[in-house]
Amino acid sequence: MELVVFSLLNGVLYGLLLFMLSSGLTLIFSMMGVLNFAHASLFMLGAYLAYQIGRITGFWPALVLAPVVVGLFGAVIERWGLRTVHRFGHVAELLFTFGLALLIEEAVQLVWGRAPVPYTVPPSLDFSAFTLLGTTYPAYKAFMVAVSVGMFALLGLVLKRTRVGLVIQAALTHPDMVAALGHNVPRVFMLVFGVGSALAGLAGVIGGFAFVTSPGMARTLGPIVFVVIVVGGLGSLTGAFAASLLIGVVQTFAVAIDASLADLLAQFGVAVSRRDALYDLWKIKLAQLAPVLPYFLLVLMLILRPRGLMGTRET
Amino acid sequence: MSEVALKARAARRGAPAWLRAALPWAAAVALILVLPHLLTTSFGRTLLTEMGIAIVFAAAYNVLLGETGMLSFGHAVYFGLGGYAAIHVLRLIAAGLLLPVALLPLVGGLGGLFFGLLFGYLSTRRAGTAFAMITLGLMELVVALALIFDHVFGGEEGIGGDRTSGPALLGVTFGSQVQVYYLIAAWMLLSLALMRAFTRTPVGRLCNAVRDNPERVQFLGYDPARIRLIAFAVSSFFAGVAGGLFAVNYELMAINSLGAERSALVLLMAYIGGVGSFLGPILGAALVTFLQVALSDYTQAWLLYLGLFFVLVTLFAPNGLVGLVLMHAPIARAGLLHRLAAAYALALLPALLLAAGAIAVVEIGYRLTIRPELGTAMRLFGVPFDAKSSGTWIACLLLIAAGAAGLRLVAPYVSARWSEALAEARA
């Protein structure tokens, strides 16, 4: 029971973090048709900047400053990079961001070294929020949930209730018409790319202290985020949300379950010997499989429903 | 220029078309035969074998990216699985299976083909961005599974074999590096010729059509998804051949041969060389392999330089280096190349300043963060300096600023000369 509740809590938390990344990615994709390969790298940059700024100013200013810097960086990428590559087509754009991801990973090593940096939970958040079923739930996790939920509420409000949001929504589907009405569509694109990057940066700030802040974090998280948006259906925010939570919960549960097929067979009185041809297979623990599960889900989705959970078109 | 026009020109010059087509191949064969006698050091020969493997892999990759317009982020899977198939068969050979070691690359190719059909069936249903993401996911899946099944994949240390264990064929046992070199060269030429031939078949042309306008292909009655699958299978087969060559050369396959690094590297090779032409990925593979081997002795940061170079190519030369050269073909034919020389020489100076400044910053950064035990006294381009003094940093930033400003200043001039020369060449 305790295991189930806490796995669920952690899974939802992980899912929310995934959604912070996949929402920005999806927004950018549906607007510009560009899948930003460097999105997870911006997440990493957010974590490193929060660590660096936090050493000077403390955690709370860094929580605001780091995403702002990452957002500005994103805007610069859009203005002087993507806009130049745009005329060469979508493959070139994707390749440009791919190169950028390589560069950011190397540059991060150049500045902060190859070893992880000691970016830890700030003392002001390092206490237990509540006790449930005899286990304490740390405050920083509650804080992470609060930040991501708050962010989504704000984002939803801006998109649905403000004039800027209206223009962005219109530019998603009818960029030419929006331009004809006198709006500067390229600037809207730059804004969206910047905000999307800032979201990734914010996710990095709060994800950085929960996980390890190392140069490899973009490479481990990146593919999972891409799986999320393919499973959710490219370009669908709701789909990305569902897929984020699904993958977050499934993966967290798998990590918590320390059992293998051999254990299951043992329940029925079948012992597996070391000389068994499929020994490797019987001995895999579910926890060991946890990192693979998102990709299994991807393959399953491709077989059963190629356009994804809530994708609208087959591309 | 259309093929008809090319043939007409060839006819005018008196050389039959088949001779003109055969000439580059003959030159390549001659070069391949001569090279190991020019580069007699073990370093040189290692470089050549590595280039041969990389060339096969990059050309196979280009069947996908250049010919069919499909961007894969995980093509090393087929290289690696092909290589694993080859190494397991090599172990069977050692255990008594009667198969010449020279045929191992074919085994690798069949392994690549098998997994290419299996995973391609899933991934080629989608095109474009979704396809690219799926290849990435499948690669992660394969790597993670390979780590679990370490009886088959040997984990991080990998799984080894002995290429000399097979029966000698005409006295060839592959004991020496030169014999392996010629094996790789022969398979490389064969693979390149077959891939070249594939692009000339109706299916190969349909691949181009799927790249350019899939909707129209559908209207003509073909299934684009099926053509993508065919291209994927062909590409996986030759990637597997490259993997098989790798297995014979190193007698070792490890998990990193099917992971992200190798996948990224082949993409960089093909794209830097130029995916628009058959020659581009070949030259790109040779160049990147050379840089990899040559630069990694001098600097820790060669991946950073490679990434930087790649980003510059995506920004300014979408057809790669070969595309840049081909751009000058009409001007060269009109004999106007010398007009551009002055403009290019003028642009070279700020470009060199910028590059020097950037290289200095990167090298200083690496020294300070990754090799601090070597101290702060450094030497770069023959200039000694202290990595921590503010003067050094100011000098670097000045170099970068001067280079960037210079390039901005010269760019309009170069572009104007270029347009002039092109207009005159066309007139």
XYZ file of C-alpha atoms in Angstrom:
742
model
C 0.000 0.000 0.000
C 2.697 2.388 1.043
C 4.699 1.360 -2.028
C 1.729 1.997 -4.300
C 0.937 5.429 -2.878
C 4.500 6.665 -2.963
C 5.228 5.218 -6.366
C 2.137 6.965 -7.616
C 3.215 10.272 -6.063
C 6.733 9.983 -7.465
C 5.410 8.821 -10.801
C 3.093 11.793 -11.119
C 5.956 14.084 -10.151
C 8.205 12.564 -12.802
C 5.359 12.768 -15.294
C 4.848 16.458 -14.540
C 8.531 17.072 -15.081
C 8.345 15.241 -18.415
C 5.361 17.360 -19.336
C 7.237 20.577 -18.529
C 9.684 19.506 -21.225
C 7.261 17.985 -23.702
C 4.793 20.896 -23.508
C 7.390 23.417 -24.679
C 8.561 20.997 -27.326
C 5.014 20.384 -28.550
C 4.169 24.098 -28.658
C 7.271 24.815 -30.705
C 6.623 21.839 -32.957
C 3.026 22.667 -33.716
C 3.888 26.277 -34.435
C 7.021 25.975 -36.520
C 7.102 22.307 -37.499
C 10.522 22.125 -35.887
C 11.326 19.438 -33.420
C 13.906 21.052 -31.199
C 16.455 18.313 -30.601
C 18.318 20.602 -28.218
C 15.313 20.896 -25.899
C 16.710 18.485 -23.337
C 20.029 20.319 -23.586
C 18.231 23.516 -22.576
C 16.848 21.587 -19.600
C 20.419 20.681 -18.679
C 21.543 24.262 -19.178
C 18.787 25.372 -16.795
C 20.076 23.028 -14.092
C 23.694 24.155 -14.507
C 22.793 27.840 -14.580
C 20.650 27.440 -11.469
C 23.609 25.820 -9.754
C 25.986 28.571 -10.869
C 23.667 31.503 -10.142
C 22.534 29.866 -6.917
C 26.110 29.846 -5.640
C 26.147 33.626 -5.870
C 22.595 34.679 -5.062
C 21.051 31.681 -3.335
C 18.328 29.411 -4.672
C 15.285 31.673 -4.956
C 16.688 34.346 -7.300
C 18.231 31.525 -9.345
C 14.789 29.933 -9.728
C 13.749 33.012 -11.699
C 17.028 34.056 -13.302
C 18.128 30.727 -14.758
C 14.950 30.154 -16.834
C 15.092 33.760 -18.031
C 18.669 33.300 -19.249
C 17.766 30.008 -20.936
C 14.743 31.670 -22.537
C 16.896 34.497 -23.909
C 19.339 31.917 -25.218
C 16.439 30.130 -26.922
C 15.296 33.373 -28.525
C 18.818 33.949 -29.839
C 18.877 30.417 -31.281
C 15.609 31.067 -33.067
C 16.555 34.504 -34.382
C 20.068 33.816 -35.630
C 20.061 30.070 -36.103
C 16.730 28.496 -36.980
C 15.564 31.437 -39.059
C 18.659 31.078 -41.237
C 18.253 27.327 -41.607
C 14.513 27.530 -42.181
C 14.868 28.075 -45.939
C 16.668 24.727 -46.269
C 13.665 22.777 -44.974
C 12.659 20.777 -41.913
C 15.400 18.167 -42.114
C 18.036 20.893 -42.041
C 16.299 22.505 -39.055
C 16.235 19.243 -37.159
C 19.892 18.670 -37.990
C 20.790 22.167 -36.845
C 19.217 21.599 -33.446
C 20.895 18.185 -33.316
C 24.267 19.851 -33.839
C 23.337 22.398 -31.221
C 22.610 19.619 -28.720
C 26.089 18.179 -29.357
C 27.629 21.615 -28.917
C 25.788 22.375 -25.687
C 26.821 19.032 -24.217
C 30.479 19.679 -25.068
C 30.306 23.297 -23.940
C 28.822 22.302 -20.588
C 31.772 19.937 -20.092
C 34.083 22.756 -21.069
C 32.708 25.085 -18.426
C 31.683 22.804 -15.574
C 33.801 19.719 -16.157
C 32.848 16.115 -16.856
C 31.922 15.139 -13.311
C 28.489 15.987 -11.863
C 28.259 19.290 -10.001
C 27.021 19.312 -6.372
C 23.635 20.913 -7.063
C 21.530 19.870 -4.108
C 18.161 20.632 -2.591
C 18.226 24.145 -1.084
C 18.102 24.149 2.757
C 14.888 26.163 2.755
C 13.166 23.219 1.052
C 14.963 20.445 2.856
C 12.343 19.350 5.364
C 9.481 16.912 5.316
C 6.166 18.241 4.080
C 3.891 15.601 5.532
C 3.908 12.064 6.804
C 1.747 9.483 5.117
C 1.461 5.847 6.174
C 4.582 6.206 8.236
C 6.743 7.576 5.442
C 7.644 11.239 5.103
C 7.213 13.109 1.865
C 9.976 15.675 1.335
C 8.993 19.294 0.852
C 11.091 19.818 -2.251
C 9.007 17.254 -4.117
C 5.836 19.027 -3.096
C 7.493 22.235 -4.251
C 8.279 20.677 -7.636
C 4.655 19.665 -8.071
C 3.546 23.161 -7.076
C 5.912 24.844 -9.531
C 4.921 22.684 -12.479
C 1.203 22.875 -11.792
C 1.469 26.634 -11.261
C 3.360 26.969 -14.495
C 0.732 25.060 -16.457
C -2.068 27.126 -14.949
C -0.258 30.313 -15.908
C 0.524 29.053 -19.391
C -3.066 27.947 -19.942
C -4.328 31.307 -18.731
C -1.990 33.235 -21.022
C -2.835 31.074 -24.024
C -6.596 31.106 -23.532
C -7.347 34.445 -21.908
C -4.922 37.055 -23.193
C -4.468 38.845 -26.480
C -0.951 37.489 -26.901
C -2.294 33.984 -26.375
C -4.943 34.618 -28.990
C -2.333 35.712 -31.533
C -0.188 32.678 -30.742
C -3.108 30.312 -31.166
C -4.042 31.939 -34.439
C -0.433 31.801 -35.649
C -0.415 28.064 -34.941
C -2.963 27.364 -37.622
C -3.115 30.429 -39.871
C 0.278 32.172 -39.849
C -0.340 33.929 -43.179
C -3.617 35.400 -42.061
C -2.104 36.557 -38.785
C 0.704 38.221 -40.717
C -1.822 39.849 -43.044
C -3.585 41.308 -40.007
C -0.406 43.165 -39.167
C 1.211 40.936 -36.555
C 4.885 40.195 -36.733
C 4.699 36.412 -37.068
C 8.478 35.777 -36.966
C 8.574 37.668 -33.688
C 5.726 35.539 -32.356
C 7.776 32.476 -33.332
C 10.794 33.884 -31.514
C 8.651 34.554 -28.455
C 7.221 31.033 -28.438
C 10.648 29.492 -28.894
C 12.015 31.645 -26.099
C 9.154 30.784 -23.736
C 9.389 27.099 -24.620
C 13.101 27.205 -23.860
C 12.458 29.009 -20.590
C 10.020 26.248 -19.602
C 12.718 23.681 -20.296
C 15.105 25.798 -18.232
C 12.629 25.960 -15.339
C 12.197 22.207 -15.488
C 15.984 21.997 -15.295
C 16.124 24.206 -12.214
C 13.704 22.054 -10.267
C 14.756 18.775 -11.887
C 18.445 19.461 -11.362
C 18.428 19.144 -7.605
C 16.138 16.115 -7.659
C 18.357 14.239 -10.138
C 22.074 14.395 -10.803
C 23.281 17.505 -12.599
C 25.841 16.055 -14.997
C 26.726 16.523 -18.686
C 24.923 13.259 -19.476
C 21.508 14.377 -18.208
C 20.368 15.714 -21.593
C 21.280 12.493 -23.312
C 19.379 10.317 -20.842
C 16.253 12.462 -20.683
C 16.106 13.653 -24.302
C 15.044 10.397 -25.973
C 12.355 9.828 -23.330
C 10.870 13.253 -24.003
C 10.795 12.483 -27.717
C 9.087 9.177 -26.981
C 6.518 11.103 -24.937
C 5.578 13.382 -27.786
C 5.463 10.588 -30.369
C 3.334 8.402 -28.082
C 1.098 11.346 -27.228
C 0.734 12.244 -30.886
C 2.960 14.876 -32.477
C 1.593 18.347 -31.895
C -1.056 17.461 -29.322
C -0.684 19.076 -25.894
C -3.319 16.860 -24.298
C -1.661 13.792 -25.763
C 1.709 14.923 -24.453
C 0.177 15.386 -20.990
C -1.380 11.909 -20.967
C 1.777 10.275 -22.288
C 3.976 12.130 -19.774
C 1.934 10.921 -16.827
C 1.651 7.409 -18.266
C 5.376 7.045 -18.797
C 6.196 8.728 -15.494
C 3.967 6.395 -13.493
C 4.851 3.211 -15.399
C 8.563 3.811 -15.107
C 8.411 4.689 -11.418
C 6.390 1.590 -10.611
C 8.770 -0.609 -12.570
C 11.747 0.744 -10.647
C 10.036 -0.079 -7.368
C 9.283 -3.700 -8.243
C 12.290 -5.891 -7.657
C 11.097 -9.133 -9.219
C 11.981 -11.211 -12.266
C 10.367 -13.917 -14.358
C 12.474 -16.441 -12.474
C 10.851 -15.288 -9.225
C 7.458 -15.693 -10.847
C 8.377 -19.186 -12.065
C 9.647 -20.047 -8.603
C 6.143 -19.320 -7.289
C 4.986 -22.242 -9.421
C 7.832 -24.437 -8.303
C 9.948 -24.100 -11.453
C 13.595 -23.498 -10.674
C 15.778 -21.878 -13.337
C 19.332 -23.066 -13.542
C 22.320 -21.074 -14.665
C 22.738 -23.381 -17.652
C 19.266 -22.599 -18.981
C 19.389 -21.244 -22.542
C 17.185 -18.282 -21.657
C 18.804 -17.683 -18.272
C 19.447 -14.021 -19.139
C 15.797 -13.549 -19.990
C 14.416 -15.241 -16.867
C 16.741 -13.295 -14.630
C 15.837 -9.781 -15.825
C 14.345 -7.828 -12.983
C 11.452 -5.523 -13.736
C 13.456 -2.718 -12.136
C 16.214 -3.397 -14.649
C 13.703 -3.052 -17.461
C 12.433 0.319 -16.233
C 14.618 2.418 -18.552
C 13.473 0.350 -21.546
C 9.744 0.578 -20.840
C 9.155 3.945 -22.565
C 10.658 2.522 -25.734
C 8.555 -0.629 -25.488
C 5.566 1.652 -25.190
C 6.735 3.455 -28.328
C 6.975 0.208 -30.302
C 3.592 -0.934 -29.010
C 2.037 2.371 -29.979
C 3.552 2.159 -33.463
C 2.038 -1.254 -34.010
C -1.384 -0.473 -32.586
C -1.874 3.198 -33.326
C 0.841 4.811 -35.456
C -0.460 8.358 -35.090
C -0.134 8.317 -31.322
C -2.643 8.672 -28.502
C -4.185 11.936 -29.633
C -2.387 12.660 -32.883
C -4.634 13.989 -35.581
C -2.785 13.223 -38.759
C -0.430 10.589 -40.020
C 2.821 12.091 -41.085
C 22.381 19.317 -66.088
C 20.294 16.493 -67.495
C 21.744 13.147 -68.340
C 20.964 13.631 -72.013
C 23.006 16.804 -72.062
C 25.838 15.067 -70.242
C 25.851 12.268 -72.785
C 25.784 14.763 -75.611
C 28.788 16.559 -74.164
C 30.631 13.315 -73.658
C 29.948 12.406 -77.260
C 31.309 15.752 -78.441
C 34.530 15.210 -76.582
C 34.965 11.878 -78.263
C 35.086 9.648 -75.175
C 32.353 6.999 -75.019
C 29.968 7.326 -72.095
C 30.938 4.040 -70.483
C 34.560 5.097 -70.399
C 33.726 8.364 -68.681
C 31.616 6.467 -66.152
C 34.356 3.910 -65.556
C 37.148 6.455 -65.205
C 36.488 7.535 -61.593
C 36.159 3.899 -60.532
C 39.434 2.986 -62.208
C 41.091 5.934 -60.485
C 39.650 4.793 -57.153
C 40.946 1.255 -57.663
C 44.399 2.571 -58.546
C 44.427 4.827 -55.495
C 43.344 1.985 -53.225
C 46.081 -0.289 -54.579
C 48.786 2.346 -54.185
C 47.832 3.877 -50.825
C 49.084 1.132 -48.463
C 52.496 1.340 -50.151
C 52.663 5.079 -49.582
C 51.454 4.921 -45.983
C 53.586 2.149 -44.581
C 53.360 3.117 -40.922
C 50.930 1.189 -38.773
C 49.227 4.518 -37.993
C 48.658 5.128 -41.693
C 47.288 1.672 -42.335
C 44.970 1.793 -39.331
C 43.714 5.089 -40.666
C 43.057 3.571 -44.094
C 41.119 0.595 -42.761
C 39.051 2.851 -40.526
C 38.313 5.124 -43.467
C 37.193 2.169 -45.576
C 34.724 1.013 -42.925
C 33.450 4.551 -42.352
C 32.998 5.094 -46.099
C 30.800 2.007 -46.495
C 28.732 3.039 -43.477
C 28.353 6.659 -44.572
C 27.396 5.664 -48.122
C 24.824 3.225 -46.704
C 23.486 6.003 -44.510
C 23.141 8.231 -47.525
C 20.829 5.748 -49.252
C 18.487 6.719 -46.433
C 19.174 10.427 -45.875
C 20.314 11.646 -49.277
C 18.367 9.402 -51.624
C 15.117 8.914 -49.721
C 15.109 11.945 -47.421
C 14.794 9.904 -44.223
C 16.735 11.189 -41.248
C 17.781 8.448 -38.849
C 19.324 9.125 -35.457
C 19.976 5.471 -34.746
C 21.519 3.849 -37.772
C 24.439 2.402 -35.840
C 21.971 -0.244 -34.621
C 22.241 -2.032 -37.974
C 25.990 -1.477 -38.129
C 26.369 -2.931 -34.649
C 23.929 -5.823 -34.969
C 25.505 -6.757 -38.301
C 28.889 -6.687 -36.608
C 27.624 -8.867 -33.760
C 26.216 -11.360 -36.279
C 29.634 -11.464 -37.947
C 31.546 -11.905 -34.711
C 29.291 -14.766 -33.595
C 29.758 -16.502 -36.942
C 33.496 -15.906 -36.594
C 33.377 -17.778 -33.295
C 31.487 -20.570 -35.033
C 34.222 -20.646 -37.667
C 36.775 -21.055 -34.922
C 34.642 -23.928 -33.628
C 34.808 -25.675 -37.003
C 32.235 -24.058 -39.310
C 33.533 -24.139 -42.890
C 33.135 -20.562 -44.087
C 35.863 -18.293 -45.437
C 36.490 -15.320 -43.174
C 36.410 -13.142 -46.299
C 32.642 -13.680 -46.475
C 31.995 -12.393 -42.951
C 30.950 -8.921 -44.158
C 28.157 -10.645 -46.078
C 27.049 -12.266 -42.827
C 27.120 -8.810 -41.253
C 25.059 -7.466 -44.119
C 22.453 -10.190 -43.723
C 22.303 -9.470 -40.001
C 21.798 -5.768 -40.739
C 19.162 -6.625 -43.339
C 17.238 -8.856 -40.933
C 17.034 -6.234 -38.206
C 16.522 -3.507 -40.776
C 13.410 -5.284 -42.047
C 12.231 -5.968 -38.500
C 12.630 -2.444 -37.117
C 12.073 -0.807 -40.493
C 8.631 -2.407 -40.665
C 7.754 -0.428 -37.540
C 9.529 2.832 -38.214
C 8.999 3.389 -41.932
C 5.246 3.633 -41.519
C 5.961 7.196 -40.543
C 8.089 9.720 -42.368
C 9.823 12.972 -41.576
C 10.192 14.088 -37.993
C 8.217 11.196 -36.511
C 10.461 8.712 -38.292
C 13.536 10.456 -36.923
C 12.200 10.291 -33.360
C 11.265 6.632 -33.753
C 14.757 5.691 -34.921
C 16.095 7.406 -31.824
C 13.705 5.470 -29.582
C 14.481 2.149 -31.259
C 18.190 2.758 -30.818
C 17.729 3.394 -27.102
C 15.639 0.225 -26.895
C 18.272 -1.889 -28.621
C 21.113 -0.468 -26.503
C 19.217 -1.063 -23.276
C 18.297 -4.609 -24.277
C 21.850 -5.327 -25.398
C 23.074 -4.312 -21.952
C 20.687 -6.802 -20.375
C 21.517 -9.779 -22.611
C 25.208 -9.846 -21.937
C 25.596 -13.502 -22.902
C 25.010 -12.408 -26.484
C 26.444 -8.901 -26.425
C 29.230 -9.227 -23.903
C 28.297 -6.062 -22.006
C 30.660 -3.111 -21.939
C 33.799 -5.169 -22.615
C 32.211 -6.728 -25.661
C 32.703 -10.042 -27.325
C 35.806 -11.087 -29.240
C 36.866 -13.479 -31.979
C 39.935 -14.495 -33.943
C 39.948 -13.724 -37.646
C 42.925 -16.005 -38.320
C 41.018 -19.029 -37.032
C 39.303 -19.708 -40.344
C 40.539 -21.969 -43.127
C 43.174 -20.285 -45.285
C 41.864 -19.325 -48.708
C 44.603 -19.173 -51.389
C 47.079 -18.729 -48.579
C 45.317 -15.669 -47.148
C 44.811 -15.952 -43.387
C 44.219 -12.291 -42.469
C 47.128 -12.408 -40.077
C 48.522 -9.113 -41.334
C 46.964 -5.677 -41.381
C 47.576 -5.323 -45.138
C 45.484 -8.382 -45.951
C 42.642 -6.958 -43.868
C 43.095 -3.647 -45.650
C 42.631 -5.267 -49.052
C 39.618 -7.206 -47.813
C 38.021 -3.990 -46.600
C 38.944 -2.178 -49.813
C 37.403 -4.931 -51.954
C 34.173 -4.979 -49.967
C 34.094 -1.193 -50.010
C 34.349 -1.027 -53.799
C 31.761 -3.764 -54.234
C 29.346 -2.101 -51.808
C 29.788 1.332 -53.363
C 29.237 -0.077 -56.854
C 26.096 -1.897 -55.724
C 24.744 1.165 -53.934
C 25.484 3.303 -56.975
C 23.671 0.752 -59.117
C 20.721 0.744 -56.717
C 20.232 4.486 -57.143
C 19.953 3.928 -60.916
C 17.235 1.274 -60.689
C 13.553 2.249 -60.947
C 13.237 1.615 -57.190
C 16.154 3.940 -56.550
C 14.480 6.631 -58.637
C 11.247 6.088 -56.719
C 13.221 6.663 -53.527
C 14.179 10.092 -54.851
C 10.560 10.704 -55.739
C 9.458 9.786 -52.221
C 12.028 12.249 -50.886
C 10.827 15.058 -53.137
C 7.081 14.551 -53.265
C 5.564 11.529 -51.495
C 2.004 12.598 -52.242
C 2.605 12.495 -55.957
C 4.215 9.064 -55.671
C 1.037 7.909 -54.015
C -1.035 9.290 -56.860
C 1.108 7.340 -59.307
C 0.012 4.168 -57.559
C 3.026 3.390 -55.370
C 3.022 3.066 -51.622
C 5.575 5.523 -50.173
C 5.773 3.565 -46.915
C 6.804 0.450 -48.830
C 9.451 2.329 -50.796
C 10.768 3.780 -47.545
C 10.977 0.248 -46.183
C 12.945 -0.915 -49.239
C 15.367 1.983 -48.898
C 15.689 1.285 -45.181
C 16.410 -2.397 -45.809
C 19.058 -1.637 -48.447
C 20.677 0.921 -46.199
C 20.627 -1.468 -43.225
C 22.187 -4.209 -45.316
C 25.187 -2.096 -46.254
C 25.410 -0.688 -42.720
C 25.627 -4.337 -41.632
C 28.383 -4.957 -44.195
C 30.311 -2.073 -42.627
C 29.685 -3.632 -39.216
C 30.989 -6.956 -40.480
C 34.139 -5.252 -41.764
C 34.507 -3.614 -38.355
C 34.217 -7.020 -36.687
C 36.902 -8.510 -38.942
C 39.199 -5.528 -38.449
C 38.955 -5.217 -34.658
C 37.945 -8.810 -33.825
C 35.795 -7.244 -31.124
C 32.256 -5.908 -30.898
C 31.085 -3.902 -27.892
C 27.839 -2.155 -27.024
C 29.185 1.266 -27.968
C 29.302 0.173 -31.609
C 25.502 0.266 -31.815
C 24.822 3.324 -29.715
C 24.330 7.048 -29.960
C 27.934 8.108 -30.621
C 28.390 6.048 -33.748
C 24.921 6.969 -34.991
C 25.704 10.640 -34.565
C 29.105 10.269 -36.158
C 27.796 8.681 -39.358
C 25.183 11.411 -39.628
C 27.886 14.056 -39.254
C 30.118 12.349 -41.807
C 27.409 12.108 -44.433
C 26.087 15.607 -43.884
C 29.422 17.381 -43.704
C 30.493 15.688 -46.931
C 27.182 16.497 -48.564
C 24.104 14.292 -48.824
C 23.111 15.692 -52.209
C 25.699 13.681 -54.109
C 27.020 10.157 -54.141
C 30.560 11.342 -53.549
C 29.710 13.615 -50.608
C 29.306 11.044 -47.807
C 32.372 9.160 -49.063
C 34.577 12.223 -48.815
C 32.884 13.239 -45.561
C 33.634 9.848 -44.031
C 37.275 10.015 -45.110
C 37.670 13.565 -43.824
C 35.955 13.057 -40.466
C 37.830 9.802 -39.833
C 41.102 11.543 -40.608
C 40.231 14.423 -38.260
C 39.126 11.989 -35.580
C 42.414 10.098 -35.694
C 44.664 13.084 -36.295
C 43.053 15.650 -33.994
C 42.383 13.407 -31.033
C 46.142 13.244 -30.526
C 46.410 17.009 -30.211
C 43.245 18.072 -28.474
C 40.637 16.759 -26.089
C 38.039 18.976 -27.691
C 37.834 17.456 -31.141
C 34.153 16.557 -30.706
C 33.432 20.173 -29.895
C 35.209 21.315 -33.047
C 33.385 18.681 -35.071
C 30.043 19.810 -33.629
C 30.879 23.431 -34.359
C 31.856 22.571 -37.906
C 28.647 20.597 -38.351
C 26.486 23.484 -37.126
C 28.286 25.839 -39.524
C 27.610 23.411 -42.382
C 23.896 23.193 -41.514
C 23.734 26.995 -41.365
C 25.647 27.915 -44.483
C 26.242 24.853 -46.669
C 23.182 22.577 -46.636
C 24.695 20.508 -49.444
C 27.897 19.913 -47.561
C 31.458 20.457 -48.665
C 30.925 18.731 -52.006
C 27.952 21.028 -52.555
C 30.200 24.035 -51.896
C 32.680 22.831 -54.484
C 29.982 21.986 -57.039
C 28.593 25.508 -56.644
C 31.722 26.735 -58.364
C 31.424 24.360 -61.323
C 29.706 26.801 -63.728
C 32.187 29.543 -62.842
C 35.160 27.220 -63.256
C 33.849 26.032 -66.619
C 33.680 29.607 -67.818
C 37.253 30.098 -66.603
C 36.330 32.867 -64.177
C 37.532 31.273 -60.953
C 40.421 33.708 -60.617
C 37.899 36.549 -60.224
C 36.850 35.075 -56.914
C 40.348 34.414 -55.639
C 40.930 37.950 -54.380
C 37.578 38.075 -52.572
C 38.176 34.698 -50.942
C 41.680 35.657 -49.869
C 40.258 38.797 -48.299
C 37.678 36.758 -46.357
C 40.289 34.250 -45.249
C 42.091 36.663 -42.927
C 39.164 37.487 -40.584
C 38.039 33.851 -40.739
C 41.456 32.753 -39.511
C 41.416 35.366 -36.734
C 37.982 34.178 -35.611
C 39.023 30.533 -35.712
C 42.232 31.215 -33.786
C 40.349 33.101 -31.076
C 37.694 30.404 -30.763
C 40.257 27.603 -30.674
C 42.225 29.433 -27.990
C 39.144 29.883 -25.805
C 38.195 26.218 -26.168
C 41.697 24.943 -25.459
C 42.108 27.191 -22.422
C 38.723 26.097 -21.150
C 39.632 22.435 -21.482
C 42.953 22.947 -19.784
C 41.347 24.745 -16.840
C 38.356 22.467 -16.257
C 39.395 19.036 -17.485
C 43.191 18.910 -17.196
C 43.951 21.355 -14.349
C 46.847 19.140 -13.226
C 48.867 20.277 -16.246
C 49.112 23.824 -14.870
C 48.206 27.119 -16.481
C 51.285 27.595 -18.677
C 50.234 26.753 -22.209
C 51.465 26.971 -25.771
C 49.206 27.297 -28.788
C 50.259 27.946 -32.413
C 53.764 28.330 -31.024
C 52.755 31.177 -28.704
C 53.358 30.607 -24.994
C 50.904 32.174 -22.544
C 49.340 31.799 -19.124
C 45.824 30.363 -19.172
C 44.665 32.312 -16.138
C 45.987 35.780 -16.879
C 43.422 38.378 -17.889
C 45.641 39.478 -20.787
C 45.181 36.089 -22.437
C 41.420 36.274 -22.209
C 41.352 39.837 -23.520
C 43.543 38.796 -26.445
C 41.214 35.876 -27.258
C 38.104 38.029 -27.122
C 39.800 40.676 -29.262
C 40.693 38.027 -31.847
C 37.100 36.768 -31.950
C 35.625 40.273 -32.105
C 38.040 41.382 -34.831
C 37.396 38.218 -36.842
C 33.616 38.490 -36.570
C 33.608 42.192 -37.427
C 35.963 41.574 -40.343
C 33.758 38.806 -41.732
C 30.687 41.022 -41.544
C 32.577 43.750 -43.335
C 33.864 41.491 -46.111
C 30.687 39.414 -46.597
C 28.858 41.896 -48.893
C 31.966 42.303 -51.040
C 32.462 38.533 -51.447
C 28.793 38.020 -52.188
C 28.846 40.771 -54.829
C 31.913 39.276 -56.566
C 30.223 35.890 -56.487
C 27.019 37.136 -58.107
C 29.044 38.983 -60.736
C 31.103 35.933 -61.645
C 28.036 33.673 -61.737
C 26.084 36.099 -63.899
C 28.973 36.379 -66.342
C 29.483 32.595 -66.409
C 25.840 32.080 -67.272
C 25.787 34.773 -69.947
